[in-house]
Structures are given as structure tokens and as C-alpha cells.
GROMACS .gro file of C-alpha atoms in nm:
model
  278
    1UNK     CA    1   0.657  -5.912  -3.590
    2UNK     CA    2   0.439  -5.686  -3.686
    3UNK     CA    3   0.116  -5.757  -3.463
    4UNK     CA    4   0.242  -5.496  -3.183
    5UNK     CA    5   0.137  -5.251  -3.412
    6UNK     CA    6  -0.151  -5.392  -3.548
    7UNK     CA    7  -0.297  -5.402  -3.150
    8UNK     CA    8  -0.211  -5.062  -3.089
    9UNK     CA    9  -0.346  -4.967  -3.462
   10UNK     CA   10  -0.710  -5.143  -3.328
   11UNK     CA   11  -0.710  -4.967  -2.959
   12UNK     CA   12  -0.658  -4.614  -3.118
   13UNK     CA   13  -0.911  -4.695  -3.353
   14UNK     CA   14  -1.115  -4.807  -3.060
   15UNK     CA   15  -1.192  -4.458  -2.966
   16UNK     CA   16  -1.144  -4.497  -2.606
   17UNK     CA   17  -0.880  -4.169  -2.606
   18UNK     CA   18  -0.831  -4.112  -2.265
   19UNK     CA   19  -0.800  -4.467  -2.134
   20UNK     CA   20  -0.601  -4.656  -2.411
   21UNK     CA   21  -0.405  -4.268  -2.477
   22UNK     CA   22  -0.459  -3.986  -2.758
   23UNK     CA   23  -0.134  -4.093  -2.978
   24UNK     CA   24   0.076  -4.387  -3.081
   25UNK     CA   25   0.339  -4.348  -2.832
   26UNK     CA   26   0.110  -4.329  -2.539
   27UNK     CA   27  -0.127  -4.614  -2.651
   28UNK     CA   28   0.220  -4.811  -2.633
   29UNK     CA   29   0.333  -4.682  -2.311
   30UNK     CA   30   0.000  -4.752  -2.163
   31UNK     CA   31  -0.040  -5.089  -2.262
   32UNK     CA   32   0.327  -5.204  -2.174
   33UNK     CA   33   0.281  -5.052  -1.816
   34UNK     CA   34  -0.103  -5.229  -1.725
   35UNK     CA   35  -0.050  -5.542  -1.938
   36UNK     CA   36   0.335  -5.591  -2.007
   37UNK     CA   37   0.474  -5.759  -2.333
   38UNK     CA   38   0.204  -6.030  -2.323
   39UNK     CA   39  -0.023  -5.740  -2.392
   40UNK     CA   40   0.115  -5.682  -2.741
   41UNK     CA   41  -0.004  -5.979  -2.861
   42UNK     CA   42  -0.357  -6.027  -2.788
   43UNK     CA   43  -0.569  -6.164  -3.081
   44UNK     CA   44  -0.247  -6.307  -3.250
   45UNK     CA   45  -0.403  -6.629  -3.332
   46UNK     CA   46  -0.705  -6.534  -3.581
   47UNK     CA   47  -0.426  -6.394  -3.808
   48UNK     CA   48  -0.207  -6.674  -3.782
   49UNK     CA   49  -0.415  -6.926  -3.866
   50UNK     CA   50  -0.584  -6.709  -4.127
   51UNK     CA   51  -0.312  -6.509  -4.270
   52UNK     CA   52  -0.192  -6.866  -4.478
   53UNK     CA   53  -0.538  -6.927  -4.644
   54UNK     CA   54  -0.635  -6.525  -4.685
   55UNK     CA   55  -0.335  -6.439  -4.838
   56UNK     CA   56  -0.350  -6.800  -5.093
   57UNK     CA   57  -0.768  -6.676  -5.148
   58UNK     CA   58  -0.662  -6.351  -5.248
   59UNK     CA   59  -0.385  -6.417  -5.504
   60UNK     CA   60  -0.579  -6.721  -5.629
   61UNK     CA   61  -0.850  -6.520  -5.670
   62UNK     CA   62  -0.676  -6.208  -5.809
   63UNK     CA   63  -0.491  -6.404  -6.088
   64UNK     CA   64  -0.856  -6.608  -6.162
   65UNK     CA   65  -1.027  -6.257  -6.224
   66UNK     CA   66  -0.749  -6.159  -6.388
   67UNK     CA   67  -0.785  -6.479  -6.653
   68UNK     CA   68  -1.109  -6.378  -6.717
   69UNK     CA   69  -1.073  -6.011  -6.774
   70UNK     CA   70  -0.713  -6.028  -6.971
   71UNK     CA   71  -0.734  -6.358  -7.072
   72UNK     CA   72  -0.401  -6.538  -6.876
   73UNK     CA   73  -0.249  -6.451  -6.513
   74UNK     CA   74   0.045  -6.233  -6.662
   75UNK     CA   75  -0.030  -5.901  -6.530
   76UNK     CA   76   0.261  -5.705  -6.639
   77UNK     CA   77   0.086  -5.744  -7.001
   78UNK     CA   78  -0.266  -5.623  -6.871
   79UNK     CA   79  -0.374  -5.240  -6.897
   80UNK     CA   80  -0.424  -5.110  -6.535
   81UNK     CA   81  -0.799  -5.104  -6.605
   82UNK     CA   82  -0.826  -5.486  -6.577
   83UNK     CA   83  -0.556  -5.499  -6.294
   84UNK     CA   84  -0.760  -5.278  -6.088
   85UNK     CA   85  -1.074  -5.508  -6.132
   86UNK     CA   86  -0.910  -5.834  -6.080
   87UNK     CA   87  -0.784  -5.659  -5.748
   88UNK     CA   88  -1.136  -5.546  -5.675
   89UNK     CA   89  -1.285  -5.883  -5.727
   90UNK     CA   90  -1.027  -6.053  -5.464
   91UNK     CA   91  -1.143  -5.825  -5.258
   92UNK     CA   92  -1.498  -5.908  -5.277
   93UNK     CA   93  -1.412  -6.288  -5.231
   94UNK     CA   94  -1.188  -6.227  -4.941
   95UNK     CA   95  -1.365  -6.079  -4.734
   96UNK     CA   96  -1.583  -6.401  -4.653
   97UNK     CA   97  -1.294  -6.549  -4.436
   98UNK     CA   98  -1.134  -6.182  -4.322
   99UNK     CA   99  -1.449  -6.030  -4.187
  100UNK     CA  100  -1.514  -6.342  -3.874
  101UNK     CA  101  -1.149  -6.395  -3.816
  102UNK     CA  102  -1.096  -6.002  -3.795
  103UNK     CA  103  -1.400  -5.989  -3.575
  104UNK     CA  104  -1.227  -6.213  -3.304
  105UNK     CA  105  -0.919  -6.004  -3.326
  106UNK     CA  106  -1.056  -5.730  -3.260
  107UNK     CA  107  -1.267  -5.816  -2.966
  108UNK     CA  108  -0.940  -5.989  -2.830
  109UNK     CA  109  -0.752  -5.677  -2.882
  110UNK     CA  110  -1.014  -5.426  -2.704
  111UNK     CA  111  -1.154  -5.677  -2.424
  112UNK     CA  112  -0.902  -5.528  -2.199
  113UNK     CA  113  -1.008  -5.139  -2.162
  114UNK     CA  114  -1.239  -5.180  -1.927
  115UNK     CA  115  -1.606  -5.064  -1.848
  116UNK     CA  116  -1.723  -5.121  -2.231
  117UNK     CA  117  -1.969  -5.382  -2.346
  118UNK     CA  118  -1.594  -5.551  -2.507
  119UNK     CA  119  -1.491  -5.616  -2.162
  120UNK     CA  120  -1.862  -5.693  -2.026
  121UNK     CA  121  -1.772  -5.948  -2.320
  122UNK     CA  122  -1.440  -6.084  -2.155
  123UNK     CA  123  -1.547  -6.117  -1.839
  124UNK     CA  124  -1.858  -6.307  -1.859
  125UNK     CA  125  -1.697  -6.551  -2.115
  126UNK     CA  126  -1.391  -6.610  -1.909
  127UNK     CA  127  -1.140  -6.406  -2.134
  128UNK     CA  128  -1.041  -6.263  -1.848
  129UNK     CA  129  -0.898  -6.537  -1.606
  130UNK     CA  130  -0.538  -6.636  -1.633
  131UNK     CA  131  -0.435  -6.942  -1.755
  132UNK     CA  132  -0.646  -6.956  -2.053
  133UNK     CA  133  -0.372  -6.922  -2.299
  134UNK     CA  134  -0.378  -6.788  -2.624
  135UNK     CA  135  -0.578  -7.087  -2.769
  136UNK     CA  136  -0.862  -7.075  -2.459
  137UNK     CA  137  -0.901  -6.710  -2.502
  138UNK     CA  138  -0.981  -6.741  -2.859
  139UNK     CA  139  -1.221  -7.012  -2.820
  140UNK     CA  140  -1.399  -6.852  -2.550
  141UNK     CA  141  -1.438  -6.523  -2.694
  142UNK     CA  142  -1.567  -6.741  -3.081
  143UNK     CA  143  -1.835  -6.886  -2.799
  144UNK     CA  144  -1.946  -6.578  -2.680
  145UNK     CA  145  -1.972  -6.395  -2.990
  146UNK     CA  146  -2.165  -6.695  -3.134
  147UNK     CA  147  -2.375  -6.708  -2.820
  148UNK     CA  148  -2.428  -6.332  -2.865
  149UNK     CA  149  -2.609  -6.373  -3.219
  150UNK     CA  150  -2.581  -6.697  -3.324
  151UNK     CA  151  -2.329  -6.794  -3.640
  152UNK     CA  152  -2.472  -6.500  -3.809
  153UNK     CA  153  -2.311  -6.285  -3.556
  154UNK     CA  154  -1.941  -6.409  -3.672
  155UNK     CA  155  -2.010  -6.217  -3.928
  156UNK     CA  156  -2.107  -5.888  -3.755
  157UNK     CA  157  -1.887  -5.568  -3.986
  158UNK     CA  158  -1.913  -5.811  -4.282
  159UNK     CA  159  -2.060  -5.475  -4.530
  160UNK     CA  160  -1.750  -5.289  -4.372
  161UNK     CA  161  -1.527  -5.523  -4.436
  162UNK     CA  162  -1.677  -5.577  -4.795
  163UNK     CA  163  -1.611  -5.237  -4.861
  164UNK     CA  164  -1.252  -5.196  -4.723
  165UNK     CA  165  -1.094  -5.511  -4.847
  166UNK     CA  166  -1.298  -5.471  -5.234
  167UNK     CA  167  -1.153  -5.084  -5.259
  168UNK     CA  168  -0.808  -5.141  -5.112
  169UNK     CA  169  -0.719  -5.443  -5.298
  170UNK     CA  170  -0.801  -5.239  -5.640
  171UNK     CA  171  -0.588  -4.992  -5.521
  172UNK     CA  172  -0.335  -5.211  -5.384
  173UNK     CA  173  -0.288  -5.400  -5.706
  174UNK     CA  174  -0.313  -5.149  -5.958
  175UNK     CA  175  -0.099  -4.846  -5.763
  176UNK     CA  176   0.228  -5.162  -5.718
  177UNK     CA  177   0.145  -5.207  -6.150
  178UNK     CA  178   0.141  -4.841  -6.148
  179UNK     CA  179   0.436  -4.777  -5.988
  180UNK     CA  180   0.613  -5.079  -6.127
  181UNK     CA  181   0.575  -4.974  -6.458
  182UNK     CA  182   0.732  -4.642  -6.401
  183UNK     CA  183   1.047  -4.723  -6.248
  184UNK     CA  184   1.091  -5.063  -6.542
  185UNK     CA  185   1.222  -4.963  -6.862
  186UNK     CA  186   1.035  -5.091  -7.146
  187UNK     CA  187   1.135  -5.447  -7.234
  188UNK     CA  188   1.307  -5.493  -6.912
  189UNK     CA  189   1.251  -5.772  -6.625
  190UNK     CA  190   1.156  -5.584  -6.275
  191UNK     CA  191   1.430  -5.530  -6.025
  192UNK     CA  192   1.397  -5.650  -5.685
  193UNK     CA  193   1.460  -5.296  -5.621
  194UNK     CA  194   1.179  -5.215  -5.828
  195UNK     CA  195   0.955  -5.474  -5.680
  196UNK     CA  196   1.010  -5.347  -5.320
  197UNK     CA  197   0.971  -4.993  -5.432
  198UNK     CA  198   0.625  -5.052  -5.585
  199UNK     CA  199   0.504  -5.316  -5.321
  200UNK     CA  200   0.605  -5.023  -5.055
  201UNK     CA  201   0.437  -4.765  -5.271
  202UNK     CA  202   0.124  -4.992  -5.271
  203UNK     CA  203   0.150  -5.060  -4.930
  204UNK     CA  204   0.115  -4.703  -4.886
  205UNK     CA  205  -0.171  -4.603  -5.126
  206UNK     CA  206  -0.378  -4.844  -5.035
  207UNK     CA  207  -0.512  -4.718  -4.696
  208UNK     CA  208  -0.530  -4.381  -4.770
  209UNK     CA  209  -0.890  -4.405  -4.931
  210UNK     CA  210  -1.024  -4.726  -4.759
  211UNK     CA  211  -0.891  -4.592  -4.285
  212UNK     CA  212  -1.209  -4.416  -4.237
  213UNK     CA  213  -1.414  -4.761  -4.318
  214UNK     CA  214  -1.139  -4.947  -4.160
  215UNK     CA  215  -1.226  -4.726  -3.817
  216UNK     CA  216  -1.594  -4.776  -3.829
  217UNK     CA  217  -1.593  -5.151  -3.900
  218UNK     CA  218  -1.327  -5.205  -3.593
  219UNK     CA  219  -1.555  -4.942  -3.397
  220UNK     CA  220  -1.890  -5.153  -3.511
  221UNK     CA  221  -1.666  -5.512  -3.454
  222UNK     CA  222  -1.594  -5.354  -3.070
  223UNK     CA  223  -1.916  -5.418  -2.985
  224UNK     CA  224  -2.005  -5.088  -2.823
  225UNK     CA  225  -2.346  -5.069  -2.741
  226UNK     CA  226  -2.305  -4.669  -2.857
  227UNK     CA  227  -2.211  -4.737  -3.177
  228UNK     CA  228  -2.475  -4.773  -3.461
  229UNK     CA  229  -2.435  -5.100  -3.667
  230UNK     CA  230  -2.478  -4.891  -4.013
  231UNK     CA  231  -2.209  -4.717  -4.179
  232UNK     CA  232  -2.346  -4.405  -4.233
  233UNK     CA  233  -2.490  -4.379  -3.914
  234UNK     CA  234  -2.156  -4.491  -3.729
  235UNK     CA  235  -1.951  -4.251  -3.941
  236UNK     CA  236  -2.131  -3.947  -3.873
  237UNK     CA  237  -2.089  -3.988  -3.473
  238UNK     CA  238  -1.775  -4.037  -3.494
  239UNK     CA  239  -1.731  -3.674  -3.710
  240UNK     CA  240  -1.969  -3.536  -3.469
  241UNK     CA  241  -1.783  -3.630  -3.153
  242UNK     CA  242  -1.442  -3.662  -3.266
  243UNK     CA  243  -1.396  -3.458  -3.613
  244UNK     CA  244  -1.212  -3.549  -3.903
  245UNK     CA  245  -0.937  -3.680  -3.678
  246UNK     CA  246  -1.147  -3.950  -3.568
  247UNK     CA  247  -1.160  -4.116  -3.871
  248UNK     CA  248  -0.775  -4.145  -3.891
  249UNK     CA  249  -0.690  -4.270  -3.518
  250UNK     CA  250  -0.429  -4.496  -3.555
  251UNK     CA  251  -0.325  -4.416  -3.922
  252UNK     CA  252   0.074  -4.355  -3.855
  253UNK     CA  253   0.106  -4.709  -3.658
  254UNK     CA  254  -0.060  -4.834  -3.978
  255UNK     CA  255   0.219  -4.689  -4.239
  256UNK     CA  256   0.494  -4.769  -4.021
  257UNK     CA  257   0.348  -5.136  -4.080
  258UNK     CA  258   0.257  -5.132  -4.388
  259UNK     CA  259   0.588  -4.953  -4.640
  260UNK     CA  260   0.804  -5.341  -4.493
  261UNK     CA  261   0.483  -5.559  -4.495
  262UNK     CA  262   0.403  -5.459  -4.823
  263UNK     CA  263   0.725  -5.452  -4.995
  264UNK     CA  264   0.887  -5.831  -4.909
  265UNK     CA  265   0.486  -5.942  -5.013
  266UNK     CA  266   0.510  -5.861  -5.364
  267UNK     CA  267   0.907  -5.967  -5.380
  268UNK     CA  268   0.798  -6.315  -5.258
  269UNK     CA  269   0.521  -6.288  -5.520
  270UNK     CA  270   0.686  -6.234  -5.796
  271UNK     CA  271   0.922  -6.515  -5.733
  272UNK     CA  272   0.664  -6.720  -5.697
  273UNK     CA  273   0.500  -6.614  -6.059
  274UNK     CA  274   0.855  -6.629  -6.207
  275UNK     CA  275   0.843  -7.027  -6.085
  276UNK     CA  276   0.568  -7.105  -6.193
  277UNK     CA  277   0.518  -7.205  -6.574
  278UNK     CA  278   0.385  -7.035  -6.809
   0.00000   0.00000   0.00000
């Protein structure tokens, strides 16, 4: 439901303004008008076969940091300190299946714009002839990427994406603790009302410090052939060409996703903990 906004999240953050549009609304009304519905959903098989086994490596790993930091998986009885770093450490391990499977995303999300290296990409691998289907389209674009750079490429934005998912899933744990705390009273079981508050909350937090990395590894990922590989050096063109602004294309269609995304996660995970015995 919510990949619509996740493809029109990656073309703003694309940087092609004035062909994919300067704003939310017009990136939308674009890409209805030269692609239709169908083109709402490009790149929505990486995430659905790797949503499953990133979301079960990042709780797994999260509550097995958090054993060895606190001592046992229960959370609620950890300072924030050790919440934070548990987060931070399923971040780090995360990132080994998030960084290839976002890489194909995003090149199946941008192939369409036109007269970049992205759609060089599509065309020569066949990504853009019809009747390919959501499953051919992936392949060939894995193939090309592969026959780009070898395996190693698949892993092209890996220190980005190393970065963003390390910092945002310390924040992302320790602001929904945070905020969970505040709104329990002392001695009290969470509410779900709670739980949705402080999963929205976290939801929220988390991108604030980790967009501008977020834009330069989709920006890197793209494939443009005017786009440095480094961070540093891929950040400062886009502040020199595009401002401050640049590092925050995007960043709305992001929130709008992420309060709801956010909010029924942690609900379903802490029914799952409260199953689970102790």
C-alpha cells in the first residue's frame, strides 16, 4: 500500500526536478499521466521478497544485541543507553541484505526518466520492452547491474546504506522507548494507544537525522555517471547545485509513509513479545 509513495519518495530524490517535477504532487501527476497506475509500482518486488527476512534480521538481531548489552530481550527494563545500541547494532547487520535489494529498487524506480545512464541501463538490458512482467524486469535489471561490476557491484551504496540504516535504527528504537515511557505510568502495561503513539513518534524521528544520507545513497544507487561514488564528495554537489533543499527532496512523501507504517509495526511487535515466553 504504501510503495506509491515510496516510488515517488526515490524519483524526487533522484534529482531529475524538471522531468520527474519539483514537488510531491507533481512527481505524482507526472508519473500517472506518462506511465499510468502500473507506474506506481515499479521495483515492488525487491521489497516484497525482502521486507519478510529484513524485518525478522532486524528484530532478531535487535533483541540478540540487546541480550548481550542488558542481559535478556525485555527492553522495557533496559536504560535507553543500551536500547539505543542494540538498535544501532541491527542496523549494522541489516544492512547486508537492504543495501543489494534497495539497489534494484531503485534502479527499477528511476529507469524510466529518460536520457540518464539509469535508463541507458533499461534499455540495453531489456527493462524496457513490454511484456517482461514484474519478475523479468527484476531479473534483467540484477543481470545488468551484475554485468556492470560483477557481484561486487550488488553492493554499490553499501557505506551509505551502513550509515543510514546503523543511525536510524538507534534512533528508531530508542525515540518509540522514549516516547513509550512517557505516555506509561509507572508499573503499568503499554496501551495499544500508547504503542501506536510511540511507534508513530519513532516513525517520525527517525529520518530526520539519517534523509540527507538516504538522498545521496539513492543518488549514488541511480547510477548517474555525474554523481561521485563517495559521500562527501556526492553531498557537497548536491549543496552546491541544489542547496540545502536538495538534501530533503522527497522528505514529506516520506512522513506521510512513515507516522501509519511505523505505528501498526511496533503494535504487531509487541504482541508478538507478549506471546512469546519469557
Amino acid at each position: 500500500a504504501g510503495h506509491p509513495l515510496d516510488v515517488v519518495k526515490t524519483r524526487l530524490q533522484s534529482g531529475n526536478g524538471t522531468r520527474v517535477g519539483a514537488t510531491a504532487a507533481d512527481c505524482f501527476r507526472k508519473l500517472f499521466v506518462k506511465e499510468g497506475v502500473k507506474g506506481f509500482y515499479r521495483g515492488i518486488l525487491p521489497p516484497i521478497v525482502s521486507n519478510a527476512p529484513v524485518s525478522a534480521c532486524v528484530f532478531s538481531s535487535y533483541g540478540w544485541a540487546l541480550r548481550l548489552i542488558h542481559g535478556n530481550e525485555r527492553q522495557h527494563e533496559a536504560s535507553l543507553r543500551e536500547v539505543t545500541a542494540a538498535g544501532f547494532a541491527s542496523g549494522v547487520v541489516s544492512s547486508v541484505i537492504v543495501s543489494p535489494t534497495e539497489l534494484v529498487k531503485v534502479r527499477l524506480q528511476t529507469h524510466s526518466h529518460g536520457g540518464g545512464p539509469a535508463q541507458a541501463m533499461a534499455s540495453g538490458s531489456g527493462l524496457g520492452k513490454a511484456g517482461l512482467g514484474v519478475v523479468g524486469e527484476t531479473y534483467q535489471c540484477v543481470r545488468q547491474i551484475v554485468k556492470e561490476g560483477g557481484l561486487r557491484n550488488l553492493f554499490r551504496g553499501f557505506n551509505q546504506t551502513l550509515i543510514r540504516e546503523s543511525l536510524s535504527y538507534a534512533c528508531y528504537f530508542g525515540s518509540y522507548e522514549a516516547t513509550l515511557r512517557a505516555v506509561t505510568r509507572e508499573g503499568e502495561d503499554p496501551t495499544t494507544l500508547g504503542i501506536l503513539l510511540a511507534g508513530s513518534v519513532s516513525g517520525m524521528v527517525v529520518w530526520g537525522p539519517v534523509y540527507p544520507i538516504d538522498v545521496v545513497k539513492t543518488r549514488i544507487q541511480a547510477c548517474k555517471s555525474s554523481t561521485p561514488d563517495g559521500t562527501w564528495r556526492c553531498f557537497q554537489k548536491i549543496l552546491t547545485n541544489e542547496g540545502v533543499g536538495g538534501l530533503f527532496r522527497g522528505f514529506s512523501t516520506t512522513m506521510v509513509r512513515a507516522v501509519p507504517v511505523n505505528a501498526i509495526t511496533f503494535l504487531v511487535f509487541e504482541q508478538v513479545q507478549k506471546s512469546l515466553p519469557k
